PDB file of C-alpha atoms in Angstrom:
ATOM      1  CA  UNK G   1      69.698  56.194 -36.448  1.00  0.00           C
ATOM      2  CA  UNK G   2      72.187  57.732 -38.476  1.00  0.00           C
ATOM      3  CA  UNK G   3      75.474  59.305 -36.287  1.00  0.00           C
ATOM      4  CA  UNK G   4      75.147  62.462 -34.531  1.00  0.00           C
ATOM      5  CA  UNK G   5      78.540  63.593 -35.877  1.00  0.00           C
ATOM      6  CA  UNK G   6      77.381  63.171 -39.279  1.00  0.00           C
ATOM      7  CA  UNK G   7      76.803  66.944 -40.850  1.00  0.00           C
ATOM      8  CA  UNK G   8      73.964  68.113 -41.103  1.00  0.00           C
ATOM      9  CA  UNK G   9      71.966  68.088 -44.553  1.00  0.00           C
ATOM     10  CA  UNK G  10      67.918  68.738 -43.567  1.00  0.00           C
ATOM     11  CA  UNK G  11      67.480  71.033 -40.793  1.00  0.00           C
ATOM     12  CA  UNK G  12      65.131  69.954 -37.459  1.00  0.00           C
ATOM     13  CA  UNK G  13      61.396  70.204 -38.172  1.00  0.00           C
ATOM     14  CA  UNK G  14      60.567  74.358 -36.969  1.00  0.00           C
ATOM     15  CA  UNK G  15      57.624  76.765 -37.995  1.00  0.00           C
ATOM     16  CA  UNK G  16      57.598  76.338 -41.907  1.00  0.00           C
ATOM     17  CA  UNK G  17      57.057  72.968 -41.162  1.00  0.00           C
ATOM     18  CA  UNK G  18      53.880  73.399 -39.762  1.00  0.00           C
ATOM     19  CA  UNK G  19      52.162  76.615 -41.259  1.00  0.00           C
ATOM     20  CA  UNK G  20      50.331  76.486 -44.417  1.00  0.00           C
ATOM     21  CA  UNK G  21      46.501  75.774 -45.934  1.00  0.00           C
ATOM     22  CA  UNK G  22      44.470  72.935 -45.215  1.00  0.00           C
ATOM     23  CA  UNK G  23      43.031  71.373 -47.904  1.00  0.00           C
ATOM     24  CA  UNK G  24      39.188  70.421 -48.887  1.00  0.00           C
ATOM     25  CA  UNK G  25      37.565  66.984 -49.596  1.00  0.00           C
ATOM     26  CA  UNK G  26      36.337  63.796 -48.205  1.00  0.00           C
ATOM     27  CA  UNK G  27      38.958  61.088 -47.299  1.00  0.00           C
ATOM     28  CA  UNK G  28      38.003  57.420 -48.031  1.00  0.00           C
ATOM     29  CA  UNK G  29      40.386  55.576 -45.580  1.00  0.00           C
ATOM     30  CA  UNK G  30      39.993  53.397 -42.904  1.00  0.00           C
ATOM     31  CA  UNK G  31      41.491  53.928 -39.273  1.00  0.00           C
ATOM     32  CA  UNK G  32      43.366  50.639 -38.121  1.00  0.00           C
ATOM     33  CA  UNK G  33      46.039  49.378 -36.021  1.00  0.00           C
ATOM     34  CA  UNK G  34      49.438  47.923 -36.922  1.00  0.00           C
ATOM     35  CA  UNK G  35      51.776  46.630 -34.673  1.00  0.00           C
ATOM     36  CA  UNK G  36      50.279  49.125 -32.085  1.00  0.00           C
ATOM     37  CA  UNK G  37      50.531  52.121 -33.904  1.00  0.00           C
ATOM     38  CA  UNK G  38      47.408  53.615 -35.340  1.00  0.00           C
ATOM     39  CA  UNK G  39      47.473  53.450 -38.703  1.00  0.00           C
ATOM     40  CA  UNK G  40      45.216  55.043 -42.047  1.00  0.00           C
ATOM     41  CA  UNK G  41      44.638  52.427 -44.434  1.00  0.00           C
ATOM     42  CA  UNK G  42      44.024  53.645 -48.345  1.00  0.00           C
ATOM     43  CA  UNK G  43      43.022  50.809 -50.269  1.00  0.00           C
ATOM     44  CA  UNK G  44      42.646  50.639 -53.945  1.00  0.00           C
ATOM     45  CA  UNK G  45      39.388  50.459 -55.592  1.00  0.00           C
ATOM     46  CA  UNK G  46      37.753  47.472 -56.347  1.00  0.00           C
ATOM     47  CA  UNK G  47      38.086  47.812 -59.965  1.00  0.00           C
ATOM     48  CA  UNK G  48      41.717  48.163 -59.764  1.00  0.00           C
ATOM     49  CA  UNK G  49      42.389  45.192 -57.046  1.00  0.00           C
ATOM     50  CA  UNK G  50      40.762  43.121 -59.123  1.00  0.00           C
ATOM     51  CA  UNK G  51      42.956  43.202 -62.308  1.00  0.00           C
ATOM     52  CA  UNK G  52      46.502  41.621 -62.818  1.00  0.00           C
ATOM     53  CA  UNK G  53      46.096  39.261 -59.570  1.00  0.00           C
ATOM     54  CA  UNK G  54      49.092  37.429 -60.668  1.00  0.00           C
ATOM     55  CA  UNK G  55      51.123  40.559 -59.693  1.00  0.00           C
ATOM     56  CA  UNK G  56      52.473  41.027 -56.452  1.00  0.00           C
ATOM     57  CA  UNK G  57      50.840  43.359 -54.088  1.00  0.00           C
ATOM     58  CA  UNK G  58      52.238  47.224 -54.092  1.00  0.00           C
ATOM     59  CA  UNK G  59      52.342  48.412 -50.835  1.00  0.00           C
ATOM     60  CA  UNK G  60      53.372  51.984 -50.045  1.00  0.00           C
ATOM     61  CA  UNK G  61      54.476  52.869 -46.096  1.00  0.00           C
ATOM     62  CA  UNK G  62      53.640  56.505 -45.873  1.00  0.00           C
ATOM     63  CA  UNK G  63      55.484  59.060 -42.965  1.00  0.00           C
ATOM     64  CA  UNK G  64      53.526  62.267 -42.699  1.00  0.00           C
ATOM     65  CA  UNK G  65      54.850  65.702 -42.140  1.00  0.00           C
ATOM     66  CA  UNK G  66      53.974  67.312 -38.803  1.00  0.00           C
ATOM     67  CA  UNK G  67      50.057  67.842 -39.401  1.00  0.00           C
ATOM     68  CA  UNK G  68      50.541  63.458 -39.315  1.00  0.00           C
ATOM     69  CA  UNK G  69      48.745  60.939 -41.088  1.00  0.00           C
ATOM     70  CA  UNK G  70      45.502  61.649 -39.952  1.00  0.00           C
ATOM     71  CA  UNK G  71      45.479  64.998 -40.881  1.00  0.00           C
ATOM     72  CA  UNK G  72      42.710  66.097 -43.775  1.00  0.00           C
ATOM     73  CA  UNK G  73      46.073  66.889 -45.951  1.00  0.00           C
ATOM     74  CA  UNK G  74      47.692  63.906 -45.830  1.00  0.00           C
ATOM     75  CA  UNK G  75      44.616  61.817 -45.808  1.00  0.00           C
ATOM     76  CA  UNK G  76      43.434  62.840 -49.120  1.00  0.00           C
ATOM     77  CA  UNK G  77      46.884  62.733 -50.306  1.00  0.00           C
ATOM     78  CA  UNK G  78      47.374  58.910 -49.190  1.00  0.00           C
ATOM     79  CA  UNK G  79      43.637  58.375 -50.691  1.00  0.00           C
ATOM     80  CA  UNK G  80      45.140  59.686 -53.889  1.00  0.00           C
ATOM     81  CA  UNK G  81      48.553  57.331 -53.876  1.00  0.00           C
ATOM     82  CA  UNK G  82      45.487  54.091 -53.537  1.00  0.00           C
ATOM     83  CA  UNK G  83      43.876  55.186 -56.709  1.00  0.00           C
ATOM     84  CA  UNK G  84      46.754  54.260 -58.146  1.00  0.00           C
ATOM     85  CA  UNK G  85      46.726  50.987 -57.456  1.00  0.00           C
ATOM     86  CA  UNK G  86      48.679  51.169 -54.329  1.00  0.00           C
ATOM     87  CA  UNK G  87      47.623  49.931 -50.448  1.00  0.00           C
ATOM     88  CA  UNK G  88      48.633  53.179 -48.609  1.00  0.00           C
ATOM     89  CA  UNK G  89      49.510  52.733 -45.002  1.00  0.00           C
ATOM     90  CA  UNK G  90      50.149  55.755 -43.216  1.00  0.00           C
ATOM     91  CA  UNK G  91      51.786  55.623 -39.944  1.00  0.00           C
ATOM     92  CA  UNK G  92      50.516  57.594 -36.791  1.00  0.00           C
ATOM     93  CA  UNK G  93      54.057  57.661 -34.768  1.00  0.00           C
ATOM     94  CA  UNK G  94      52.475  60.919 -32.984  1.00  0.00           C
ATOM     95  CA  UNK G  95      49.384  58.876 -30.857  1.00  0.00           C
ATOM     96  CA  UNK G  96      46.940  61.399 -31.368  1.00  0.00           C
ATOM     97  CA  UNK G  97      49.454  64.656 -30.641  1.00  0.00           C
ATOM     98  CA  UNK G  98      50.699  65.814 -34.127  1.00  0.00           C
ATOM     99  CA  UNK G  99      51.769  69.318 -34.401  1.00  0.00           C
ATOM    100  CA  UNK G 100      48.297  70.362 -36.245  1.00  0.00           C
ATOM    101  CA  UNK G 101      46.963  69.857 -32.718  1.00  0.00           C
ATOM    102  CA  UNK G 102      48.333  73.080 -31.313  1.00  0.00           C
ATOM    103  CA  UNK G 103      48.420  75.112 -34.632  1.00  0.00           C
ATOM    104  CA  UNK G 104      45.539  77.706 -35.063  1.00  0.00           C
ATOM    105  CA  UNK G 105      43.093  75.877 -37.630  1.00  0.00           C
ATOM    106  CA  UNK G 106      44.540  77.979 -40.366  1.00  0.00           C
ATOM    107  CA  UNK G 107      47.712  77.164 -40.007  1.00  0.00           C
ATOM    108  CA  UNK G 108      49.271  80.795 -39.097  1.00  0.00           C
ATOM    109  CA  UNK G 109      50.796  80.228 -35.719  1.00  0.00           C
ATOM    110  CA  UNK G 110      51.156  77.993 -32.577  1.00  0.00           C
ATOM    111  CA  UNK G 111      48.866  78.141 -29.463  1.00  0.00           C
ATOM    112  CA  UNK G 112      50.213  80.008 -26.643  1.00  0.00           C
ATOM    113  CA  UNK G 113      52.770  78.118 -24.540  1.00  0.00           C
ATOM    114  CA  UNK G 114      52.984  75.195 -27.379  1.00  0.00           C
ATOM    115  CA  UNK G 115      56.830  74.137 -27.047  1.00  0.00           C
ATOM    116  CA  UNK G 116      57.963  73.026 -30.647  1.00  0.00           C
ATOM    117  CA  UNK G 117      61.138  71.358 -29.729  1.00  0.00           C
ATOM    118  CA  UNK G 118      60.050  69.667 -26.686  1.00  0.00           C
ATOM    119  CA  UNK G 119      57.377  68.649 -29.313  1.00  0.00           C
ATOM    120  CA  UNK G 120      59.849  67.243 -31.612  1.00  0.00           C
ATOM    121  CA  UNK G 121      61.942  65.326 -29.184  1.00  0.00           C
ATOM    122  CA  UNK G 122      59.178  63.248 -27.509  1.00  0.00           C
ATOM    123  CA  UNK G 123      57.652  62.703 -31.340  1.00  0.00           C
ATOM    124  CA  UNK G 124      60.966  61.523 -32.359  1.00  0.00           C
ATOM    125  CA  UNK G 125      61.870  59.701 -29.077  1.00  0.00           C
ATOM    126  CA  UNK G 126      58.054  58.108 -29.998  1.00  0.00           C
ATOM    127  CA  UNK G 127      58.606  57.525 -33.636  1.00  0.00           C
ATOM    128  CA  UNK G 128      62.111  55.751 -33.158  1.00  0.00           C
ATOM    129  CA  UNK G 129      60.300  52.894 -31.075  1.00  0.00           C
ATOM    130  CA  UNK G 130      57.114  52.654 -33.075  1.00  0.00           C
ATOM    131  CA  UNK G 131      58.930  52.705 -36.803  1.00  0.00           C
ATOM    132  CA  UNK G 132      60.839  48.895 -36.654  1.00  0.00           C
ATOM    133  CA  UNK G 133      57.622  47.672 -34.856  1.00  0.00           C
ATOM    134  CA  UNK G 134      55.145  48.841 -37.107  1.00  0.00           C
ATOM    135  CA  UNK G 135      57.283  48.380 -40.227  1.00  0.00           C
ATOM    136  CA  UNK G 136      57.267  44.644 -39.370  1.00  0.00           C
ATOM    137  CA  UNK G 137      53.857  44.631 -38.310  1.00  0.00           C
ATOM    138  CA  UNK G 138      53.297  45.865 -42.323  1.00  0.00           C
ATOM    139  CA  UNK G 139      55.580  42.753 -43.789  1.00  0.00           C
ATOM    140  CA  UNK G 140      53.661  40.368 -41.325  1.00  0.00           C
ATOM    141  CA  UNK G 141      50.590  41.267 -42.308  1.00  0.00           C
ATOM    142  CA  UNK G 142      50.945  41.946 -46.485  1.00  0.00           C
ATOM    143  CA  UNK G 143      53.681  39.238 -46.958  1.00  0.00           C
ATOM    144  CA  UNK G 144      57.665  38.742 -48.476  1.00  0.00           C
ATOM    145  CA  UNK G 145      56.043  39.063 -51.508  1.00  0.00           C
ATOM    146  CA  UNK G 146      54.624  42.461 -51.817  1.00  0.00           C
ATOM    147  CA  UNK G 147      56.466  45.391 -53.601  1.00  0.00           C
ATOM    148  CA  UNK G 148      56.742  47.423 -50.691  1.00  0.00           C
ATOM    149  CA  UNK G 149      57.770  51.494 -50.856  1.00  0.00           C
ATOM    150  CA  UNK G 150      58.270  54.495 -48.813  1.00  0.00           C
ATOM    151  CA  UNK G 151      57.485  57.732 -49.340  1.00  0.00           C
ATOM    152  CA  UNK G 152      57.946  60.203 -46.313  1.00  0.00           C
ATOM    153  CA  UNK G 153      57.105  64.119 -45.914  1.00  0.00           C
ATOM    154  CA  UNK G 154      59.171  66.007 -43.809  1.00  0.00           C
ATOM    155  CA  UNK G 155      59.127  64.803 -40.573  1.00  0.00           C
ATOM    156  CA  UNK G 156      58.853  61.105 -41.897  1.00  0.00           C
ATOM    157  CA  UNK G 157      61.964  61.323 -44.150  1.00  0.00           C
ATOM    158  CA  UNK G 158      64.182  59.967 -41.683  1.00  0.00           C
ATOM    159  CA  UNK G 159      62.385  57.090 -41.395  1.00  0.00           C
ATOM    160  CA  UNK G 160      62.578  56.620 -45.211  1.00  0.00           C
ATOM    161  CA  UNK G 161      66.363  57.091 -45.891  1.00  0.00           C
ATOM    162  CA  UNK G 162      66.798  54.440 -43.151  1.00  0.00           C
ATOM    163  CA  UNK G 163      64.407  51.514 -44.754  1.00  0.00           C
ATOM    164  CA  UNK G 164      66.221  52.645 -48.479  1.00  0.00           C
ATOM    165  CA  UNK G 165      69.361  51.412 -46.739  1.00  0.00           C
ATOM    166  CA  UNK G 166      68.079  48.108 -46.249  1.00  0.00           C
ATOM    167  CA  UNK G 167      66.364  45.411 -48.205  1.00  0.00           C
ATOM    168  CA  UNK G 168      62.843  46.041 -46.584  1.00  0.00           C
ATOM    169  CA  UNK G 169      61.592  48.407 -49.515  1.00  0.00           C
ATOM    170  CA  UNK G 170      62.674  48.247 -53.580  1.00  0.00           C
ATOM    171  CA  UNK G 171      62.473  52.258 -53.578  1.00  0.00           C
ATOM    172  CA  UNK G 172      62.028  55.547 -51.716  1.00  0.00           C
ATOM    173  CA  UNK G 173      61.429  59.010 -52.124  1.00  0.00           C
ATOM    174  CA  UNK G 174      61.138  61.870 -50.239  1.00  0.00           C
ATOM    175  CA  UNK G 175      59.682  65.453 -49.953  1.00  0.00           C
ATOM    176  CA  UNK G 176      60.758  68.535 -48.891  1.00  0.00           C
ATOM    177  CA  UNK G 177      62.799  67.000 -46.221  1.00  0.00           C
ATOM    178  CA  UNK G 178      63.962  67.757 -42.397  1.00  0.00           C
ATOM    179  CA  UNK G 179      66.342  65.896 -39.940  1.00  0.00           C
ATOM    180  CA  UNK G 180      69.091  64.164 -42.522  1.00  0.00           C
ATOM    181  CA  UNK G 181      72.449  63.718 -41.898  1.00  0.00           C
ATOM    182  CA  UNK G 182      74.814  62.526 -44.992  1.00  0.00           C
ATOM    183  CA  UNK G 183      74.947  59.345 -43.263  1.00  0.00           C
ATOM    184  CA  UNK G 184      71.196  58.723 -44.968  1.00  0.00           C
ATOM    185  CA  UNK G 185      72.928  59.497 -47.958  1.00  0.00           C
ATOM    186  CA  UNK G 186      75.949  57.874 -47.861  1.00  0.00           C
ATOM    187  CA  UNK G 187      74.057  54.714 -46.654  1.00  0.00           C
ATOM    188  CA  UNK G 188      71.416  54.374 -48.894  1.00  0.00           C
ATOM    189  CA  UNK G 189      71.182  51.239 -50.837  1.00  0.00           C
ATOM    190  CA  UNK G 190      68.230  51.666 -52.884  1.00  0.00           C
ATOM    191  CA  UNK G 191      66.143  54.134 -55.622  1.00  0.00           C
ATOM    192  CA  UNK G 192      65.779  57.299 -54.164  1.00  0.00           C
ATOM    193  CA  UNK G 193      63.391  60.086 -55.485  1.00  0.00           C
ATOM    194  CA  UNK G 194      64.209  63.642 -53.839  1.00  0.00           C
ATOM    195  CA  UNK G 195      61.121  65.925 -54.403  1.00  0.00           C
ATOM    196  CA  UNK G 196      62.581  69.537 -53.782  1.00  0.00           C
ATOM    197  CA  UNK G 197      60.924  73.340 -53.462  1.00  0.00           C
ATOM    198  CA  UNK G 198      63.060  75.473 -54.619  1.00  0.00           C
ATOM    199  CA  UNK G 199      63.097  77.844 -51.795  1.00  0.00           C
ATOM    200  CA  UNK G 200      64.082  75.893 -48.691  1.00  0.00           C
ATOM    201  CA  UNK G 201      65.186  76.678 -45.357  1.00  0.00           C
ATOM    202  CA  UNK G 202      65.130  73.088 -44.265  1.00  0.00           C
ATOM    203  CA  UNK G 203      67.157  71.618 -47.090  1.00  0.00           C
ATOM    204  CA  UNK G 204      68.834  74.525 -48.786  1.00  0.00           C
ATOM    205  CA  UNK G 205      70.405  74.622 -52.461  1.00  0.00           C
ATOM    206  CA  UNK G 206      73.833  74.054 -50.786  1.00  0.00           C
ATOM    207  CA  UNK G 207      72.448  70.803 -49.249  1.00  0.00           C
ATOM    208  CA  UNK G 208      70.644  69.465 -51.733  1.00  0.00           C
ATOM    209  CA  UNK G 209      74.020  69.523 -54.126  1.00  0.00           C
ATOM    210  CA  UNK G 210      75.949  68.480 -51.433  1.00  0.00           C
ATOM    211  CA  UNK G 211      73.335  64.629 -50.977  1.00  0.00           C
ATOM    212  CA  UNK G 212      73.533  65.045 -55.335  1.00  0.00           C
ATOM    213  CA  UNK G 213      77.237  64.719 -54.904  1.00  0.00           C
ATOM    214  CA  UNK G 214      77.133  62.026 -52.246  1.00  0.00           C
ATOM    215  CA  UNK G 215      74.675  59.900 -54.550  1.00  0.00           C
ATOM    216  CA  UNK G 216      76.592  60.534 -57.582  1.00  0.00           C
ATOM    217  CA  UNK G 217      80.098  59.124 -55.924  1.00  0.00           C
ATOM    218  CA  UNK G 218      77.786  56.208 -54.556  1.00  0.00           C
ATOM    219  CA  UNK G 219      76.755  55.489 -57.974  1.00  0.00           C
ATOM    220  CA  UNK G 220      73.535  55.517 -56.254  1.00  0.00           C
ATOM    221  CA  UNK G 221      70.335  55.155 -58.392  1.00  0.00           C
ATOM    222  CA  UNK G 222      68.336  58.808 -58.075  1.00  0.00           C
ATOM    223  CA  UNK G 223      66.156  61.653 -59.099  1.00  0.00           C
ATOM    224  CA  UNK G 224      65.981  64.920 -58.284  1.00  0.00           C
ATOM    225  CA  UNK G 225      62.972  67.521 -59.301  1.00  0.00           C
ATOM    226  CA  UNK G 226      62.776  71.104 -58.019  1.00  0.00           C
ATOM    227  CA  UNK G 227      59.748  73.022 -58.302  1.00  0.00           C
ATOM    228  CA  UNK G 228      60.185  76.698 -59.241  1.00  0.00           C
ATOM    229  CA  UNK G 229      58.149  79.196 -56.906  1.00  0.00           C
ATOM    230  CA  UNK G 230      57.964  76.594 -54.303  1.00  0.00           C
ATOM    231  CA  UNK G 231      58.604  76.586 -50.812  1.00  0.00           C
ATOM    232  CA  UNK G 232      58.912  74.107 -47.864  1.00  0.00           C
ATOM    233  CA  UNK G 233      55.571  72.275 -47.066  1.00  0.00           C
ATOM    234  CA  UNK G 234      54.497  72.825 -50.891  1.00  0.00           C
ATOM    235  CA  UNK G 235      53.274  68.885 -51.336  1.00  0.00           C
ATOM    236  CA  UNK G 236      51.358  68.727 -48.437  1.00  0.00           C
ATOM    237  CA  UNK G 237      50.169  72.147 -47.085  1.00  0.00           C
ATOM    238  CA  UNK G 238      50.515  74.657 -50.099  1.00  0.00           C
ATOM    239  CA  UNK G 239      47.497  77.123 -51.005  1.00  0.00           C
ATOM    240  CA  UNK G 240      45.367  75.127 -53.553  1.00  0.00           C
ATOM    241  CA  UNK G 241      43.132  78.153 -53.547  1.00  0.00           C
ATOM    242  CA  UNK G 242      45.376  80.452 -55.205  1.00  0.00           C
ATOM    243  CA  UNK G 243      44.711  80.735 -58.651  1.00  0.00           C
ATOM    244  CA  UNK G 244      46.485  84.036 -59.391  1.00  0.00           C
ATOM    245  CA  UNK G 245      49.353  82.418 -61.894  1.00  0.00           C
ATOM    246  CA  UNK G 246      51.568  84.739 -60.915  1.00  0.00           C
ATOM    247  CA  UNK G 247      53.557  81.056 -60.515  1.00  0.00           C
ATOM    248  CA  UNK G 248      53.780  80.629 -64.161  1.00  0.00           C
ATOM    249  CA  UNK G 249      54.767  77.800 -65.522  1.00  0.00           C
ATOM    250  CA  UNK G 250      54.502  76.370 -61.960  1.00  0.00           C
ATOM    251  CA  UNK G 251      51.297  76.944 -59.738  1.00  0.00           C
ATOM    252  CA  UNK G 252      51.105  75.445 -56.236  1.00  0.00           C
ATOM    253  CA  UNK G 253      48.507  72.991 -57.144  1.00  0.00           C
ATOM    254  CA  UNK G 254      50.367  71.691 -60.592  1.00  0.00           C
ATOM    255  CA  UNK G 255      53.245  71.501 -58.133  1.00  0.00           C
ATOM    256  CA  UNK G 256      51.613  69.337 -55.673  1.00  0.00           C
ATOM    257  CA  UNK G 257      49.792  66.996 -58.027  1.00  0.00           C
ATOM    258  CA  UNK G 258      52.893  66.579 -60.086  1.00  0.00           C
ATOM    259  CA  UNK G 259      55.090  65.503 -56.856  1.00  0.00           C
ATOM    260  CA  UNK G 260      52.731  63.417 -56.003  1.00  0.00           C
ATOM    261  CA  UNK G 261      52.131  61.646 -59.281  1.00  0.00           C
ATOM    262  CA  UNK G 262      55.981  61.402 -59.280  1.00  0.00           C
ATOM    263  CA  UNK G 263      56.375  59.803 -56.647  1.00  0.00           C
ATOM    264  CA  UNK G 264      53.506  57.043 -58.262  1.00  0.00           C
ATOM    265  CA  UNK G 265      56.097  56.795 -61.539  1.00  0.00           C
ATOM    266  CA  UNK G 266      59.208  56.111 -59.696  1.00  0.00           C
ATOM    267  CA  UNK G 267      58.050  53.397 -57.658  1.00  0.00           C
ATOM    268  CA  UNK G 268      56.027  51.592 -60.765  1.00  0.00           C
ATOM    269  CA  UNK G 269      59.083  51.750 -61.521  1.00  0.00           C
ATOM    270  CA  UNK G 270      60.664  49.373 -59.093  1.00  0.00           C
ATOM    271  CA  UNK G 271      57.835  47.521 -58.915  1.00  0.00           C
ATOM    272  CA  UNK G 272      57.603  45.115 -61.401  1.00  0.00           C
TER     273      UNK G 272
END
């Protein structure tokens, strides 16, 4: 993990990480294991798997937000990333106990007595054993020659900045981030996409320049889109029901879908 005297860039995960809308549909994933770490497994379709075979194999390692990987959110939203022609793995480094768990099923507040931070430290005491294991539990079982990314949400973007500073993935990105240090930045050895709201407590404007600056003077390769009328959690938990567009040019849902299919373009992009 990155120092702890490294200043801090993304806040710890707190309240705005969890709150929010949950979304509607039917996810088409598969519940498996990996390395010992229950996993959701987004497959392409058929009709897609079945063209350019002489191409190596795109594999995208997905780290939820709080809600986790097996939340309705993120399901559909790894479901999504397959249709693109990518095998999504998403990793379930909370065991069955993400924060969704003790969130009322609107995602307003916490149960009574729910301790957030003790929450967060045994999920990240969790996480920081089950990551390296299950990461090479995914290169075991997919091969050196898959294109393999990582996109992470929040919670997972840790876990992201740390594989982009190795040679185990050709790009990352992340979303509306928590818990980086400008050691991820200042480490980071491959593309990085950095999906931003525009209004966040987590990763502030002041931050966000500040990791610009540090991947500018690294002549590091990078993007970074901001979302106007957007706030923490947009990506995964914003109101998709909302069609007042009092957002204009920028509704929550164009938002979302347009992070998303970002994140699809910069890793075709590295994945030649």
């Amino acid at each position: 993990m990155s120092s702890a005297t490294s200043p801090v860039l993304a806040g710890a995960v707190g309240k705005n990480c969890t709150i929010g809308s949950i979304h509607e549909g039917v996810p088409t994933g598969n519940n498996i294991t990996i390395g010992g770490v229950p996993t959701y497994l987004a497959e392409p379709p058929k009709s897609l798997s079945g063209k350019d075979k002489h191409l190596q194999p795109k594999v995208m390692m997905f780290f939820a937000d709080a809600l986790g990987a097996f939340s309705i959110n993120n399901e559909l939203l790894q479901d999504y990333f397959a249709t693109q022609g990518y095998t999504v793995l998403g990793i379930d480094y909370f065991f069955g106990d993400p924060a969704g768990l003790h969130v009322t099923p609107d995602l307003v507040s916490f149960e009574p007595g729910f301790d957030l931070n003790a929450w967060v430290a045994k999920s990240r005491k969790q996480a920081e054993t089950a990551v390296p294991t299950w990461v090479e539990g995914v290169r075991t079982r997919f091969g050196p020659n898959a294109k393999y990314s990582a996109v992470g949400y929040c919670f997972g973007d840790p876990y992201v900045m740390e594989l982009s500073a190795t040679d185990q993935v050709v790009a990352g990105a992340f979303v509306h981030p928590s818990g980086l240090t400008e050691d991820h930045f200042n480490k980071l050895k491959k593309p990085l996409l950095l999906s931003c709201a525009e209004s966040d407590s987590s990763f502030p404007n002041e931050s966000r320049r500040r990791a610009e600056d540090i991947l500018a003077t690294g002549h590091s390769t990078y993007h970074v889109q901001i979302f106007s009328g957007t706030t923490h959690g947009f990506a995964t938990r914003g109101n998709l029901t909302n069609k007042k567009r009092v957002l204009t040019p920028c509704l929550i849902v164009w938002a979302k879908e347009e992070s998303a299919r970002s994140v699809v373009r910069w890793f075709n992009r590295f994945s030649i």
